[in-house]
Coordinates of N, CA and C in Angstrom, one line a residue:
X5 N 0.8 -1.2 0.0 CA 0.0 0.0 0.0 C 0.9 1.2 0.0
X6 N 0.7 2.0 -1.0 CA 1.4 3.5 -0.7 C 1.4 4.2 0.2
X7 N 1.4 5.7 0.5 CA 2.0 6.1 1.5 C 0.5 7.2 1.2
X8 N 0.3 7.3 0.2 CA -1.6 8.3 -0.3 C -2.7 7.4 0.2
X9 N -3.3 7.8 1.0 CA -4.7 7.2 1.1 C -5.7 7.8 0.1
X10 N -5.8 9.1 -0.2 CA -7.1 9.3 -0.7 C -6.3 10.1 -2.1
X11 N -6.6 10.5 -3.2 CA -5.9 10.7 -4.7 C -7.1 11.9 -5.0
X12 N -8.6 11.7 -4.7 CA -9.5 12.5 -5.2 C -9.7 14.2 -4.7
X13 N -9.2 15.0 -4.5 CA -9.3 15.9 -4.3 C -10.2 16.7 -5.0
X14 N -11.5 17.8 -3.9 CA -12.1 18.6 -4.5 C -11.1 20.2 -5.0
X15 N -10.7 20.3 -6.1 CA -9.9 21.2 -6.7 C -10.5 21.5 -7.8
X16 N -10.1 22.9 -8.3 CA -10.2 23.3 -9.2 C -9.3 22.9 -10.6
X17 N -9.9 22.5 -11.3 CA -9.5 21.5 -12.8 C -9.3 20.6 -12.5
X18 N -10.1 19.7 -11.4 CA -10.5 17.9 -11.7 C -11.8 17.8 -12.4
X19 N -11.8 16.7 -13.4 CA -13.1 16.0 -13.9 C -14.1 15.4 -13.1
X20 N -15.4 15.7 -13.3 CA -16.0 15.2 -12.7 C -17.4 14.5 -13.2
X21 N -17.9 13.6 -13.1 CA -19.3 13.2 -13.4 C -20.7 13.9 -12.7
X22 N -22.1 14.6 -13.3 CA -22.8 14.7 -12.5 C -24.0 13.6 -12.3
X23 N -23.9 13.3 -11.1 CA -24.8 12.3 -11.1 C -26.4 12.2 -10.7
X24 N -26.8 13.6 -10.7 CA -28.1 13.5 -10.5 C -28.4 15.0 -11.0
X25 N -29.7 15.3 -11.4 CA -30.4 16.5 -11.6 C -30.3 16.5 -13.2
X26 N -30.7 18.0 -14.1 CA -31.1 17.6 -15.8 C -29.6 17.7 -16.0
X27 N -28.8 17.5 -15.6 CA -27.2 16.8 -16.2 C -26.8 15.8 -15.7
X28 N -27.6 15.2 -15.2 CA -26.8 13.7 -14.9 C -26.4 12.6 -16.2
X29 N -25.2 12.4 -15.7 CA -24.5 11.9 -17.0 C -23.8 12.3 -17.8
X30 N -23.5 13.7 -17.6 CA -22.7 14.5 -18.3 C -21.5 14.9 -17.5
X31 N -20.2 14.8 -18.6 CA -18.9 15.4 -17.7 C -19.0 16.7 -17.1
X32 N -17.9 16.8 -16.4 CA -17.5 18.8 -16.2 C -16.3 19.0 -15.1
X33 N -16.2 20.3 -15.2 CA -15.0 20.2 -14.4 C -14.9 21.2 -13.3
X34 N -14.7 21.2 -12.4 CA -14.5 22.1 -10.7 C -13.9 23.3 -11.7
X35 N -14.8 24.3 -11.5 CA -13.5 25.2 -12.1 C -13.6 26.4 -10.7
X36 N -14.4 26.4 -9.5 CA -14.3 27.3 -8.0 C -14.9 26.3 -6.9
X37 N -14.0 26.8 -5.4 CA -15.0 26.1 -4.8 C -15.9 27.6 -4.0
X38 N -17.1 27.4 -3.7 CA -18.0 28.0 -2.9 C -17.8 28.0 -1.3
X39 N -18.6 26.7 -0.8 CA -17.9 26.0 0.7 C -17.5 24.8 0.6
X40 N -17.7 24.1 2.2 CA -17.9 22.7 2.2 C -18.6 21.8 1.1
X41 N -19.4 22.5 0.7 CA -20.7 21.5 0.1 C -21.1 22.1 -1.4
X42 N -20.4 23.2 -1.6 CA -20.9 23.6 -2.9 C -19.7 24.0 -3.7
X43 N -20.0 23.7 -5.3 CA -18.8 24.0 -6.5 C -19.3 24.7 -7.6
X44 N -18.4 25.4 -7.9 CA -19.1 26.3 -9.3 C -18.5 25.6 -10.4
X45 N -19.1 24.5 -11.1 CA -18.9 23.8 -12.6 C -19.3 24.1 -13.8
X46 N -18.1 23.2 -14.9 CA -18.1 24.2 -16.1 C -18.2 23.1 -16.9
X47 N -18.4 22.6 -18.0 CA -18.5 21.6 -19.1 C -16.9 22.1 -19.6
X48 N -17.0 23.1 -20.2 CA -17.7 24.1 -21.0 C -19.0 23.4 -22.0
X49 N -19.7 24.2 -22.2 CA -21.0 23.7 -23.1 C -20.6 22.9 -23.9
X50 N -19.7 24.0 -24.9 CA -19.4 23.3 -26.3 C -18.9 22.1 -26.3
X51 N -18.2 21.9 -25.5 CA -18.0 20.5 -25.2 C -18.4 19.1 -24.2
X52 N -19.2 19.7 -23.6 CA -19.8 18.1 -22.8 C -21.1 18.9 -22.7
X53 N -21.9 19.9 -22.9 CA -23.4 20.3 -22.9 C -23.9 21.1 -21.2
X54 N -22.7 20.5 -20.5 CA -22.7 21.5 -19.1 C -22.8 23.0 -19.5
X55 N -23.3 23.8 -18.7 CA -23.1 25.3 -18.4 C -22.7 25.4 -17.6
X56 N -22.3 26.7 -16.7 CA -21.6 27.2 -15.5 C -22.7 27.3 -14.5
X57 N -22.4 26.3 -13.4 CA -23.6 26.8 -12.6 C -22.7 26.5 -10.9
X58 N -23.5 26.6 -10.1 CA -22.9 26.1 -9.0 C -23.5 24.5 -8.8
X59 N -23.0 23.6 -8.3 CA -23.7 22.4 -7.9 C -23.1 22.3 -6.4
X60 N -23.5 21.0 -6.0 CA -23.5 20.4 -4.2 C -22.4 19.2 -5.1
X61 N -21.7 19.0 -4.1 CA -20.7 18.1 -4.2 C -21.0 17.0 -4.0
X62 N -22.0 16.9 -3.5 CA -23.2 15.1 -3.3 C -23.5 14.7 -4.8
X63 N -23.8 15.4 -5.6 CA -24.2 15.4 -6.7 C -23.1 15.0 -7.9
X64 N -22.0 15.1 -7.6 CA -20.4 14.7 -8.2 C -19.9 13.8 -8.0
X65 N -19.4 13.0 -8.9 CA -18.1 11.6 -8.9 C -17.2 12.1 -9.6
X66 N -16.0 12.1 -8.5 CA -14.9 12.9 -8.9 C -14.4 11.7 -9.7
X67 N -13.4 12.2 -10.8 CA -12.4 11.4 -11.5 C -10.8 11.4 -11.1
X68 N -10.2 10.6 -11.7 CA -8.8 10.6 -11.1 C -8.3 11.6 -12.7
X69 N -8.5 12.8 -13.3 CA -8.3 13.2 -14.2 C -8.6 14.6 -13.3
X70 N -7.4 15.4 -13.7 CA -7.2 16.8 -12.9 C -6.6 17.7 -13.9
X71 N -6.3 18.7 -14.2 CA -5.6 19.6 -15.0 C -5.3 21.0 -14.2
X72 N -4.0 21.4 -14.5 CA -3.6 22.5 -13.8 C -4.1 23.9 -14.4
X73 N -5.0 24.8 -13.4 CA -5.7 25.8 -13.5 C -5.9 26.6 -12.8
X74 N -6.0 28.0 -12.6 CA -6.7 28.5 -11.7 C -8.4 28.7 -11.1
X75 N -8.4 29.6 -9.9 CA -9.5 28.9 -9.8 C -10.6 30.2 -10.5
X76 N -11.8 30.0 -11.0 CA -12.5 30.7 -11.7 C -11.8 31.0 -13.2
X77 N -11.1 30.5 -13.8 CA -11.2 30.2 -14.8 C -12.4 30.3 -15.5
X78 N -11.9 31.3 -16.9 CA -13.0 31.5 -18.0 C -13.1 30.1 -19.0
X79 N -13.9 30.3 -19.6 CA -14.5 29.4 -20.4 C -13.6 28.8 -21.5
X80 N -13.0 30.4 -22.0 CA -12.0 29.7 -23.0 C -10.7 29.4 -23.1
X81 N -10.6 29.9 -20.9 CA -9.0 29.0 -20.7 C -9.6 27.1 -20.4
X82 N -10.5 27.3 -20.1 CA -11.0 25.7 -19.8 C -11.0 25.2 -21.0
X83 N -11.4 25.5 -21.7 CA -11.5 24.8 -22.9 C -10.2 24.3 -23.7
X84 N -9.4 25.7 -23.9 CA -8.0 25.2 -24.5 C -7.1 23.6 -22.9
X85 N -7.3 24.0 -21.5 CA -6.6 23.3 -20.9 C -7.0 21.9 -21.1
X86 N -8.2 21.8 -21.3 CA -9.0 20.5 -21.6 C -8.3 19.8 -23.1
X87 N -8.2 20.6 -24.1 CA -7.6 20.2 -25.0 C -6.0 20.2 -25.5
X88 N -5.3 21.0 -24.9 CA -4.2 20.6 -24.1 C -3.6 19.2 -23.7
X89 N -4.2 18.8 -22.4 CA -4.2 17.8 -21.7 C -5.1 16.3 -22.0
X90 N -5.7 16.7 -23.8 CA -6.6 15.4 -24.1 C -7.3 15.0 -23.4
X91 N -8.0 15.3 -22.4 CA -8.4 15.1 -21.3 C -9.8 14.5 -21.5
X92 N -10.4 15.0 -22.2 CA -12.1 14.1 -23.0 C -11.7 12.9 -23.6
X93 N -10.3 12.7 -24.2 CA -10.1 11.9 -24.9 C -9.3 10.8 -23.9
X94 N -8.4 11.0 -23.0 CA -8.1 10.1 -22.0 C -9.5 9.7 -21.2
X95 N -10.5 10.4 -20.6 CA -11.6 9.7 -20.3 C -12.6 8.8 -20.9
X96 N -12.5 8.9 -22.3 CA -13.3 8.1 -23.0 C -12.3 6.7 -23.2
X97 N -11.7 6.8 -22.8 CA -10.4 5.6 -23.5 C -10.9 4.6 -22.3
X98 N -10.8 5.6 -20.8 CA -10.9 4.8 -19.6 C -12.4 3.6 -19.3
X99 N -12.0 2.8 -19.0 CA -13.5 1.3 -18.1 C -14.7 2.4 -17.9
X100 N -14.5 3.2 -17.0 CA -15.9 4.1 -16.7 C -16.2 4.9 -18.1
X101 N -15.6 5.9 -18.8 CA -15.7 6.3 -19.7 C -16.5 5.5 -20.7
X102 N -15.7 4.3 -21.1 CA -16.7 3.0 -21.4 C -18.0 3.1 -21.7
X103 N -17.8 2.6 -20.2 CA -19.1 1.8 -19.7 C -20.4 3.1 -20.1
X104 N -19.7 4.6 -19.3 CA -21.1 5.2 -20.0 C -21.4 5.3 -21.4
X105 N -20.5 5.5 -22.2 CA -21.0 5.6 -23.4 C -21.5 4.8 -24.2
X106 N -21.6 3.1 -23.5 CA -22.3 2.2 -24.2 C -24.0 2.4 -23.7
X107 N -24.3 3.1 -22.9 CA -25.5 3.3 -22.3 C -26.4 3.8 -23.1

């Protein structure tokens, strides 16, 4: 066992899944945190159909896919860091990535 217990941190530029409400099922990414319990998330649209909203972090499955950014990041630094770092395209490659898109 390594010396990390936990890898998932809530940060700004990790991937994440929303898993409930009218975007469940769709990627996005932490781009602020609010508090404890709340994140301001970004798709960007053009690419995964997310907008910018705030969500609750109960509502997220974080990924092991992160990108270096600041926090509140505009739209069209997310967008170039996302494609940068292939980052849509390493998730789709991935078992969970997969799995949802055979759905």
């Amino acid at each position: 066992m390594s010396g990390k217990m936990y890898t998932r941190f809530v940060q700004p530029g990790r991937l994440a899944l929303i898993t409930f409400g009218p975007c469940a099922g769709k990627m996005c990414t932490i781009v602020d945190i609010v508090d404890q319990k709340r994140v301001v998330v970004d798709g960007p649209e053009s690419v995964t159909g997310v907008r910018r909203h705030m969500m609750p972090i109960k509502r997220l499955s974080l990924t092991d896919f992160h990108m270096q950014m600041r926090r509140g990041a505009r739209e069209k630094t997310l967008k170039k860091a996302l494609e940068k770092a292939e980052t849509m395209k390493k998730w789709s490659e991935t078992a969970w990535g997969k799995k949802l898109a055979a759905r």
